[in-house]
Amino acid sequence: MSGVTISTEVFGIRDAVKELKKLEPALFKEFRKEATTALKPIVLDAQATLNNAGPAPLSGMARKWAPKGRQIFPYVQTKAVRGVKVSLRPSKAAFLTVQQKDASGAIFDIAGRSIQNKFGEALNKYGKASRSMWPAADAKETQVRSNLADVVADVAAKTQKRLRY
């Protein structure tokens, strides 16, 4: 009696997600959606920090500023809040990331971290750099780990069901 044997060894979550994308594209889409939901506590905490900062954390941030044609300011609070995004890329070093996509929101978050200047010092009244993203990730780490463990267990169970006859 002849048969076909397929063997796939997976050592880490990154490799598992890559294999899932190849073997079960529909399940990968579901995993992506659930993983994005699992990171929601970090996103909501970072957005709350941006909401608490007000419409323009510093008065100069309300004015238009576009060096070399790239518009960075004015700081628009709603754009900064909406700029907090979850990204899933299984081929990169960190396959799940929460990023600030809005330029002025990113500047608010990180200004004054590597170079101390008046702008960064003035923003220190909202906390030291990183002001929104890192504190949110740090505060919600255990909750997100738990959420991701549940997502991975759910996907593993569904994958096992589909591989059985």
CSV table of N, CA and C in Angstrom, one decimal:
chain,number,residue,atom,x,y,z
A,1,MET,N,0.8,-1.2,0.0
A,1,MET,CA,0.0,0.0,0.0
A,1,MET,C,0.9,1.2,0.0
A,2,SER,N,0.7,2.1,-0.9
A,2,SER,CA,1.5,3.3,-1.0
A,2,SER,C,0.7,4.5,-0.5
A,3,GLY,N,1.4,5.5,0.0
A,3,GLY,CA,0.7,6.7,0.6
A,3,GLY,C,1.6,7.9,0.4
A,4,VAL,N,1.1,9.0,0.7
A,4,VAL,CA,1.8,10.3,0.6
A,4,VAL,C,2.0,10.8,2.0
A,5,THR,N,3.2,11.1,2.3
A,5,THR,CA,3.5,11.7,3.6
A,5,THR,C,4.0,13.1,3.4
A,6,ILE,N,3.4,14.0,4.2
A,6,ILE,CA,3.8,15.4,4.1
A,6,ILE,C,4.2,15.8,5.6
A,7,SER,N,5.4,16.4,5.7
A,7,SER,CA,5.9,16.7,7.0
A,7,SER,C,6.3,18.2,7.0
A,8,THR,N,5.8,18.9,8.0
A,8,THR,CA,6.2,20.3,8.1
A,8,THR,C,6.5,20.5,9.6
A,9,GLU,N,7.8,20.9,9.8
A,9,GLU,CA,8.2,21.2,11.2
A,9,GLU,C,8.2,22.7,11.4
A,10,VAL,N,7.6,23.1,12.5
A,10,VAL,CA,7.5,24.5,12.8
A,10,VAL,C,8.1,24.8,14.1
A,11,PHE,N,9.1,25.7,14.2
A,11,PHE,CA,9.8,26.0,15.5
A,11,PHE,C,9.3,27.2,16.2
A,12,GLY,N,8.8,28.2,15.5
A,12,GLY,CA,8.4,29.4,16.2
A,12,GLY,C,7.1,29.9,15.6
A,13,ILE,N,6.5,30.9,16.2
A,13,ILE,CA,5.3,31.5,15.8
A,13,ILE,C,5.4,32.1,14.4
A,14,ARG,N,6.6,32.7,14.1
A,14,ARG,CA,6.8,33.4,12.8
A,14,ARG,C,6.8,32.3,11.7
A,15,ASP,N,7.5,31.2,11.9
A,15,ASP,CA,7.5,30.1,10.9
A,15,ASP,C,6.1,29.5,10.8
A,16,ALA,N,5.4,29.4,11.9
A,16,ALA,CA,4.0,28.9,11.9
A,16,ALA,C,3.1,29.7,11.0
A,17,VAL,N,3.2,31.0,11.2
A,17,VAL,CA,2.4,32.0,10.4
A,17,VAL,C,2.7,31.9,8.9
A,18,LYS,N,4.0,31.8,8.6
A,18,LYS,CA,4.4,31.7,7.2
A,18,LYS,C,3.8,30.4,6.6
A,19,GLU,N,3.9,29.3,7.3
A,19,GLU,CA,3.3,28.0,6.8
A,19,GLU,C,1.8,28.1,6.7
A,20,LEU,N,1.2,28.8,7.6
A,20,LEU,CA,-0.3,29.0,7.6
A,20,LEU,C,-0.7,29.7,6.4
A,21,LYS,N,0.1,30.8,6.1
A,21,LYS,CA,-0.2,31.6,4.9
A,21,LYS,C,-0.1,30.8,3.6
A,22,LYS,N,0.9,29.9,3.5
A,22,LYS,CA,1.0,29.0,2.4
A,22,LYS,C,0.0,27.9,2.3
A,23,LEU,N,-0.3,27.2,3.4
A,23,LEU,CA,-1.1,26.0,3.4
A,23,LEU,C,-2.6,26.4,3.5
A,24,GLU,N,-3.0,27.3,4.3
A,24,GLU,CA,-4.4,27.7,4.6
A,24,GLU,C,-4.6,29.2,4.5
A,25,PRO,N,-4.7,29.7,3.3
A,25,PRO,CA,-4.8,31.2,3.1
A,25,PRO,C,-6.1,31.7,3.8
A,26,ALA,N,-7.2,31.0,3.8
A,26,ALA,CA,-8.4,31.5,4.5
A,26,ALA,C,-8.2,31.5,6.0
A,27,LEU,N,-7.6,30.5,6.5
A,27,LEU,CA,-7.3,30.5,8.0
A,27,LEU,C,-6.3,31.6,8.4
A,28,PHE,N,-5.4,31.9,7.5
A,28,PHE,CA,-4.4,33.0,7.7
A,28,PHE,C,-5.1,34.3,7.8
A,29,LYS,N,-6.1,34.5,6.9
A,29,LYS,CA,-6.9,35.8,6.9
A,29,LYS,C,-7.6,35.9,8.3
A,30,GLU,N,-8.1,34.8,8.7
A,30,GLU,CA,-8.8,34.8,10.0
A,30,GLU,C,-7.9,35.1,11.2
A,31,PHE,N,-6.7,34.5,11.1
A,31,PHE,CA,-5.6,34.7,12.1
A,31,PHE,C,-5.2,36.2,12.1
A,32,ARG,N,-5.1,36.8,11.0
A,32,ARG,CA,-4.7,38.2,10.9
A,32,ARG,C,-5.7,39.1,11.5
A,33,LYS,N,-7.0,38.8,11.3
A,33,LYS,CA,-8.1,39.6,11.9
A,33,LYS,C,-8.1,39.4,13.4
A,34,GLU,N,-8.0,38.2,13.9
A,34,GLU,CA,-8.0,37.9,15.3
A,34,GLU,C,-6.8,38.5,16.0
A,35,ALA,N,-5.6,38.4,15.4
A,35,ALA,CA,-4.4,38.9,15.9
A,35,ALA,C,-4.5,40.5,16.1
A,36,THR,N,-5.1,41.1,15.1
A,36,THR,CA,-5.3,42.5,15.1
A,36,THR,C,-6.2,42.9,16.3
A,37,THR,N,-7.2,42.1,16.5
A,37,THR,CA,-8.1,42.3,17.6
A,37,THR,C,-7.4,42.0,19.0
A,38,ALA,N,-6.5,41.1,19.0
A,38,ALA,CA,-5.7,40.8,20.2
A,38,ALA,C,-4.9,41.9,20.7
A,39,LEU,N,-4.4,42.7,19.7
A,39,LEU,CA,-3.5,43.9,20.0
A,39,LEU,C,-4.3,45.1,20.3
A,40,LYS,N,-5.6,45.0,20.2
A,40,LYS,CA,-6.5,46.2,20.5
A,40,LYS,C,-6.3,46.9,21.8
A,41,PRO,N,-6.0,46.2,22.9
A,41,PRO,CA,-5.7,47.0,24.1
A,41,PRO,C,-4.6,48.0,24.1
A,42,ILE,N,-3.5,47.6,23.3
A,42,ILE,CA,-2.4,48.5,23.1
A,42,ILE,C,-2.8,49.7,22.3
A,43,VAL,N,-3.5,49.5,21.2
A,43,VAL,CA,-4.0,50.5,20.4
A,43,VAL,C,-4.9,51.5,21.1
A,44,LEU,N,-5.8,51.0,21.9
A,44,LEU,CA,-6.8,51.8,22.6
A,44,LEU,C,-6.1,52.7,23.7
A,45,ASP,N,-5.1,52.1,24.4
A,45,ASP,CA,-4.3,52.8,25.4
A,45,ASP,C,-3.5,53.9,24.7
A,46,ALA,N,-2.8,53.7,23.6
A,46,ALA,CA,-2.1,54.7,22.9
A,46,ALA,C,-3.0,55.8,22.4
A,47,GLN,N,-4.2,55.4,21.9
A,47,GLN,CA,-5.1,56.4,21.4
A,47,GLN,C,-5.6,57.3,22.5
A,48,ALA,N,-5.8,56.7,23.7
A,48,ALA,CA,-6.3,57.5,24.8
A,48,ALA,C,-5.3,58.5,25.3
A,49,THR,N,-4.0,58.1,25.2
A,49,THR,CA,-2.9,59.1,25.5
A,49,THR,C,-2.9,60.2,24.5
A,50,LEU,N,-3.1,59.9,23.3
A,50,LEU,CA,-3.2,61.0,22.3
A,50,LEU,C,-4.4,61.9,22.5
A,51,ASN,N,-5.5,61.3,22.9
A,51,ASN,CA,-6.7,62.1,23.1
A,51,ASN,C,-6.5,63.0,24.3
A,52,ASN,N,-5.8,62.6,25.3
A,52,ASN,CA,-5.6,63.4,26.5
A,52,ASN,C,-4.6,64.5,26.3
A,53,ALA,N,-3.8,64.4,25.2
A,53,ALA,CA,-2.8,65.5,24.9
A,53,ALA,C,-3.5,66.8,24.4
A,54,GLY,N,-4.7,66.6,23.9
A,54,GLY,CA,-5.4,67.8,23.4
A,54,GLY,C,-5.2,68.0,21.9
A,55,PRO,N,-5.9,69.1,21.4
A,55,PRO,CA,-5.9,69.3,19.9
A,55,PRO,C,-4.5,69.6,19.4
A,56,ALA,N,-3.7,70.4,20.1
A,56,ALA,CA,-2.3,70.6,19.8
A,56,ALA,C,-1.5,70.7,21.0
A,57,PRO,N,-0.6,69.7,21.3
A,57,PRO,CA,0.1,69.7,22.6
A,57,PRO,C,0.9,70.9,22.8
A,58,LEU,N,1.5,71.5,21.8
A,58,LEU,CA,2.2,72.7,21.9
A,58,LEU,C,1.6,73.7,20.9
A,59,SER,N,1.6,75.0,21.2
A,59,SER,CA,1.0,75.9,20.3
A,59,SER,C,1.6,75.9,18.8
A,60,GLY,N,2.9,75.7,18.7
A,60,GLY,CA,3.5,75.7,17.4
A,60,GLY,C,3.1,74.5,16.5
A,61,MET,N,2.6,73.5,17.2
A,61,MET,CA,2.2,72.3,16.5
A,61,MET,C,0.9,72.5,15.7
A,62,ALA,N,0.2,73.6,16.0
A,62,ALA,CA,-1.1,73.9,15.3
A,62,ALA,C,-0.8,74.6,14.0
A,63,ARG,N,0.4,75.1,13.8
A,63,ARG,CA,0.7,75.8,12.5
A,63,ARG,C,1.2,74.9,11.5
A,64,LYS,N,1.1,75.3,10.2
A,64,LYS,CA,1.5,74.5,9.1
A,64,LYS,C,3.0,74.5,9.0
A,65,TRP,N,3.6,73.3,8.9
A,65,TRP,CA,5.0,73.2,8.7
A,65,TRP,C,5.3,72.0,7.7
A,66,ALA,N,5.9,72.3,6.6
A,66,ALA,CA,6.2,71.3,5.6
A,66,ALA,C,7.6,71.5,5.0
A,67,PRO,N,8.6,71.0,5.7
A,67,PRO,CA,10.0,71.1,5.2
A,67,PRO,C,10.1,70.2,4.0
A,68,LYS,N,10.8,70.8,3.0
A,68,LYS,CA,11.0,70.1,1.7
A,68,LYS,C,9.7,69.6,1.1
A,69,GLY,N,8.6,70.2,1.3
A,69,GLY,CA,7.4,69.8,0.7
A,69,GLY,C,6.6,68.7,1.4
A,70,ARG,N,7.2,68.1,2.4
A,70,ARG,CA,6.5,67.0,3.2
A,70,ARG,C,5.8,67.6,4.4
A,71,GLN,N,4.5,67.6,4.4
A,71,GLN,CA,3.7,68.2,5.4
A,71,GLN,C,3.8,67.4,6.7
A,72,ILE,N,4.3,68.0,7.8
A,72,ILE,CA,4.4,67.3,9.1
A,72,ILE,C,3.3,67.9,10.0
A,73,PHE,N,3.3,69.2,10.1
A,73,PHE,CA,2.3,69.9,11.0
A,73,PHE,C,1.4,70.6,10.1
A,74,PRO,N,0.2,70.9,10.4
A,74,PRO,CA,-0.3,71.0,11.8
A,74,PRO,C,-0.7,69.7,12.4
A,75,TYR,N,-0.6,69.6,13.7
A,75,TYR,CA,-1.0,68.4,14.4
A,75,TYR,C,-2.5,68.4,14.5
A,76,VAL,N,-3.1,67.3,13.9
A,76,VAL,CA,-4.5,67.1,14.0
A,76,VAL,C,-4.8,65.9,14.9
A,77,GLN,N,-5.4,66.1,16.0
A,77,GLN,CA,-5.6,65.1,17.0
A,77,GLN,C,-6.3,63.9,16.4
A,78,THR,N,-7.3,64.0,15.7
A,78,THR,CA,-8.1,62.9,15.1
A,78,THR,C,-7.2,62.1,14.2
A,79,LYS,N,-6.4,62.7,13.4
A,79,LYS,CA,-5.5,62.0,12.5
A,79,LYS,C,-4.4,61.2,13.3
A,80,ALA,N,-3.9,61.9,14.3
A,80,ALA,CA,-2.9,61.2,15.2
A,80,ALA,C,-3.5,59.9,15.8
A,81,VAL,N,-4.8,60.1,16.3
A,81,VAL,CA,-5.4,58.9,17.0
A,81,VAL,C,-5.7,57.8,15.9
A,82,ARG,N,-6.2,58.2,14.7
A,82,ARG,CA,-6.4,57.2,13.7
A,82,ARG,C,-5.1,56.6,13.1
A,83,GLY,N,-4.0,57.3,13.4
A,83,GLY,CA,-2.7,56.8,12.9
A,83,GLY,C,-2.1,55.6,13.6
A,84,VAL,N,-2.7,55.3,14.7
A,84,VAL,CA,-2.2,54.1,15.5
A,84,VAL,C,-2.8,52.8,14.8
A,85,LYS,N,-1.9,52.1,14.2
A,85,LYS,CA,-2.3,50.9,13.4
A,85,LYS,C,-1.5,49.6,13.8
A,86,VAL,N,-2.2,48.5,13.6
A,86,VAL,CA,-1.6,47.2,13.8
A,86,VAL,C,-1.2,46.7,12.4
A,87,SER,N,0.0,46.1,12.4
A,87,SER,CA,0.6,45.6,11.1
A,87,SER,C,1.0,44.1,11.4
A,88,LEU,N,0.7,43.2,10.5
A,88,LEU,CA,1.1,41.8,10.6
A,88,LEU,C,1.9,41.5,9.3
A,89,ARG,N,3.2,41.2,9.5
A,89,ARG,CA,4.1,40.8,8.4
A,89,ARG,C,4.9,39.6,8.8
A,90,PRO,N,4.5,38.4,8.4
A,90,PRO,CA,5.2,37.2,8.9
A,90,PRO,C,6.6,37.1,8.5
A,91,SER,N,7.0,37.8,7.4
A,91,SER,CA,8.4,37.7,6.9
A,91,SER,C,9.4,38.6,7.6
A,92,LYS,N,8.9,39.6,8.4
A,92,LYS,CA,9.8,40.5,9.1
A,92,LYS,C,10.3,40.0,10.4
A,93,ALA,N,11.2,40.7,11.0
A,93,ALA,CA,11.7,40.3,12.3
A,93,ALA,C,10.7,40.4,13.4
A,94,ALA,N,9.9,41.4,13.5
A,94,ALA,CA,8.8,41.5,14.4
A,94,ALA,C,7.5,41.4,13.6
A,95,PHE,N,6.9,40.3,13.6
A,95,PHE,CA,5.8,40.1,12.7
A,95,PHE,C,4.5,40.8,13.1
A,96,LEU,N,4.3,41.1,14.3
A,96,LEU,CA,3.2,41.9,14.8
A,96,LEU,C,3.7,43.2,15.4
A,97,THR,N,3.2,44.3,14.8
A,97,THR,CA,3.7,45.6,15.3
A,97,THR,C,2.5,46.6,15.4
A,98,VAL,N,2.6,47.5,16.4
A,98,VAL,CA,1.7,48.6,16.5
A,98,VAL,C,2.5,49.8,16.2
A,99,GLN,N,2.0,50.6,15.2
A,99,GLN,CA,2.8,51.7,14.7
A,99,GLN,C,2.0,53.0,14.7
A,100,GLN,N,2.6,54.1,14.8
A,100,GLN,CA,2.0,55.4,14.6
A,100,GLN,C,2.3,55.8,13.2
A,101,LYS,N,1.3,55.8,12.3
A,101,LYS,CA,1.5,56.1,10.9
A,101,LYS,C,1.4,57.6,10.6
A,102,ASP,N,0.9,58.4,11.5
A,102,ASP,CA,0.7,59.8,11.3
A,102,ASP,C,2.1,60.5,11.7
A,103,ALA,N,2.6,61.3,10.8
A,103,ALA,CA,3.9,62.0,11.1
A,103,ALA,C,3.9,62.8,12.4
A,104,SER,N,2.9,63.7,12.5
A,104,SER,CA,2.9,64.6,13.7
A,104,SER,C,2.6,63.8,14.9
A,105,GLY,N,1.8,62.7,14.9
A,105,GLY,CA,1.6,61.8,16.0
A,105,GLY,C,2.9,61.1,16.4
A,106,ALA,N,3.7,60.7,15.4
A,106,ALA,CA,5.0,60.0,15.7
A,106,ALA,C,5.9,61.0,16.3
A,107,ILE,N,5.9,62.3,15.9
A,107,ILE,CA,6.8,63.3,16.5
A,107,ILE,C,6.4,63.6,17.9
A,108,PHE,N,5.1,63.7,18.2
A,108,PHE,CA,4.6,63.9,19.5
A,108,PHE,C,5.1,62.7,20.4
A,109,ASP,N,5.0,61.5,19.9
A,109,ASP,CA,5.4,60.3,20.7
A,109,ASP,C,6.9,60.3,21.0
A,110,ILE,N,7.8,60.6,20.1
A,110,ILE,CA,9.2,60.3,20.2
A,110,ILE,C,10.1,61.5,20.3
A,111,ALA,N,9.6,62.7,20.1
A,111,ALA,CA,10.5,63.9,20.1
A,111,ALA,C,11.3,64.0,21.4
A,112,GLY,N,12.6,64.3,21.2
A,112,GLY,CA,13.4,64.5,22.4
A,112,GLY,C,14.0,63.2,23.0
A,113,ARG,N,13.9,62.1,22.2
A,113,ARG,CA,14.4,60.9,22.7
A,113,ARG,C,15.9,60.8,22.6
A,114,SER,N,16.4,61.1,21.4
A,114,SER,CA,17.9,60.9,21.1
A,114,SER,C,18.6,62.3,21.2
A,115,ILE,N,18.0,63.4,20.9
A,115,ILE,CA,18.6,64.7,20.9
A,115,ILE,C,17.7,65.6,21.8
A,116,GLN,N,18.3,66.0,22.9
A,116,GLN,CA,17.6,66.9,23.8
A,116,GLN,C,17.6,68.3,23.2
A,117,ASN,N,16.4,68.8,23.0
A,117,ASN,CA,16.2,70.2,22.5
A,117,ASN,C,15.0,70.8,23.2
A,118,LYS,N,14.7,72.1,22.9
A,118,LYS,CA,13.6,72.8,23.6
A,118,LYS,C,12.2,72.1,23.2
A,119,PHE,N,12.1,71.7,22.0
A,119,PHE,CA,10.8,71.1,21.6
A,119,PHE,C,10.6,69.8,22.4
A,120,GLY,N,11.6,68.9,22.5
A,120,GLY,CA,11.4,67.7,23.2
A,120,GLY,C,11.2,68.0,24.7
A,121,GLU,N,11.9,68.9,25.2
A,121,GLU,CA,11.8,69.3,26.7
A,121,GLU,C,10.4,69.8,26.9
A,122,ALA,N,9.8,70.6,26.0
A,122,ALA,CA,8.5,71.1,26.2
A,122,ALA,C,7.4,70.0,26.2
A,123,LEU,N,7.7,69.0,25.3
A,123,LEU,CA,6.7,67.9,25.3
A,123,LEU,C,6.9,66.9,26.5
A,124,ASN,N,7.9,67.1,27.3
A,124,ASN,CA,8.1,66.2,28.4
A,124,ASN,C,7.0,66.4,29.5
A,125,LYS,N,6.2,67.5,29.4
A,125,LYS,CA,5.1,67.6,30.3
A,125,LYS,C,4.1,66.5,30.1
A,126,TYR,N,4.1,65.9,28.9
A,126,TYR,CA,3.2,64.7,28.6
A,126,TYR,C,3.9,63.4,28.9
A,127,GLY,N,5.1,63.4,29.4
A,127,GLY,CA,5.9,62.2,29.7
A,127,GLY,C,7.1,62.2,28.8
A,128,LYS,N,8.1,61.4,29.2
A,128,LYS,CA,9.3,61.2,28.4
A,128,LYS,C,9.0,60.4,27.2
A,129,ALA,N,9.8,60.6,26.2
A,129,ALA,CA,9.7,59.9,24.9
A,129,ALA,C,10.0,58.4,25.2
A,130,SER,N,9.3,57.6,24.8
A,130,SER,CA,8.0,57.5,24.0
A,130,SER,C,6.8,57.8,24.9
A,131,ARG,N,6.0,58.7,24.4
A,131,ARG,CA,4.9,59.2,25.3
A,131,ARG,C,3.6,58.4,25.2
A,132,SER,N,3.4,57.8,24.1
A,132,SER,CA,2.1,57.0,23.9
A,132,SER,C,2.3,55.5,23.6
A,133,MET,N,3.1,55.2,22.6
A,133,MET,CA,3.2,53.9,22.1
A,133,MET,C,3.8,52.9,23.1
A,134,TRP,N,5.0,53.2,23.6
A,134,TRP,CA,5.7,52.2,24.4
A,134,TRP,C,5.0,52.1,25.8
A,135,PRO,N,4.6,53.2,26.5
A,135,PRO,CA,3.9,53.0,27.7
A,135,PRO,C,2.6,52.1,27.5
A,136,ALA,N,1.9,52.3,26.4
A,136,ALA,CA,0.7,51.5,26.2
A,136,ALA,C,1.1,50.0,26.0
A,137,ALA,N,2.2,49.7,25.3
A,137,ALA,CA,2.6,48.3,25.1
A,137,ALA,C,3.1,47.7,26.4
A,138,ASP,N,3.8,48.5,27.2
A,138,ASP,CA,4.3,48.1,28.5
A,138,ASP,C,3.1,47.8,29.4
A,139,ALA,N,2.1,48.6,29.5
A,139,ALA,CA,1.0,48.5,30.4
A,139,ALA,C,0.1,47.3,30.0
A,140,LYS,N,0.0,47.0,28.8
A,140,LYS,CA,-1.0,46.0,28.3
A,140,LYS,C,-0.3,44.7,27.8
A,141,GLU,N,0.9,44.5,28.1
A,141,GLU,CA,1.7,43.4,27.7
A,141,GLU,C,1.1,42.0,28.1
A,142,THR,N,0.8,41.9,29.4
A,142,THR,CA,0.2,40.6,29.8
A,142,THR,C,-1.1,40.3,29.2
A,143,GLN,N,-2.0,41.3,29.0
A,143,GLN,CA,-3.3,41.1,28.4
A,143,GLN,C,-3.1,40.7,27.0
A,144,VAL,N,-2.2,41.3,26.3
A,144,VAL,CA,-2.0,41.0,24.8
A,144,VAL,C,-1.4,39.6,24.7
A,145,ARG,N,-0.4,39.3,25.5
A,145,ARG,CA,0.1,37.9,25.5
A,145,ARG,C,-1.0,36.9,25.7
A,146,SER,N,-1.8,37.1,26.6
A,146,SER,CA,-2.9,36.2,26.9
A,146,SER,C,-3.9,36.1,25.6
A,147,ASN,N,-4.2,37.3,25.1
A,147,ASN,CA,-5.0,37.3,23.9
A,147,ASN,C,-4.4,36.5,22.7
A,148,LEU,N,-3.1,36.8,22.5
A,148,LEU,CA,-2.4,36.1,21.4
A,148,LEU,C,-2.3,34.6,21.6
A,149,ALA,N,-2.1,34.2,22.9
A,149,ALA,CA,-2.0,32.8,23.2
A,149,ALA,C,-3.4,32.1,22.8
A,150,ASP,N,-4.5,32.8,23.2
A,150,ASP,CA,-5.8,32.3,22.8
A,150,ASP,C,-6.0,32.2,21.3
A,151,VAL,N,-5.5,33.2,20.6
A,151,VAL,CA,-5.6,33.2,19.1
A,151,VAL,C,-4.8,32.0,18.5
A,152,VAL,N,-3.6,31.9,19.0
A,152,VAL,CA,-2.7,30.8,18.5
A,152,VAL,C,-3.3,29.4,18.8
A,153,ALA,N,-3.9,29.3,20.0
A,153,ALA,CA,-4.5,28.0,20.3
A,153,ALA,C,-5.7,27.7,19.5
A,154,ASP,N,-6.5,28.7,19.2
A,154,ASP,CA,-7.7,28.6,18.4
A,154,ASP,C,-7.3,28.2,17.0
A,155,VAL,N,-6.3,28.8,16.4
A,155,VAL,CA,-5.9,28.5,15.0
A,155,VAL,C,-5.3,27.1,15.0
A,156,ALA,N,-4.5,26.8,16.0
A,156,ALA,CA,-3.9,25.4,16.1
A,156,ALA,C,-5.0,24.4,16.1
A,157,ALA,N,-6.0,24.6,16.9
A,157,ALA,CA,-7.1,23.6,16.9
A,157,ALA,C,-7.8,23.5,15.6
A,158,LYS,N,-8.1,24.6,14.9
A,158,LYS,CA,-8.7,24.6,13.6
A,158,LYS,C,-7.9,23.9,12.6
A,159,THR,N,-6.6,24.1,12.7
A,159,THR,CA,-5.6,23.5,11.7
A,159,THR,C,-5.6,22.0,11.9
A,160,GLN,N,-5.6,21.6,13.2
A,160,GLN,CA,-5.6,20.1,13.5
A,160,GLN,C,-6.9,19.5,13.0
A,161,LYS,N,-8.0,20.2,13.1
A,161,LYS,CA,-9.3,19.6,12.6
A,161,LYS,C,-9.3,19.4,11.1
A,162,ARG,N,-8.7,20.4,10.4
A,162,ARG,CA,-8.7,20.3,9.0
A,162,ARG,C,-7.7,19.3,8.4
A,163,LEU,N,-6.7,19.0,9.2
A,163,LEU,CA,-5.7,18.0,8.7
A,163,LEU,C,-6.2,16.6,9.0
A,164,ARG,N,-7.1,16.4,9.8
A,164,ARG,CA,-7.7,15.1,10.1
A,164,ARG,C,-8.6,14.7,9.0
A,165,TYR,N,-8.9,13.4,8.8
A,165,TYR,CA,-9.8,12.9,7.8
A,165,TYR,C,-11.2,13.2,8.2
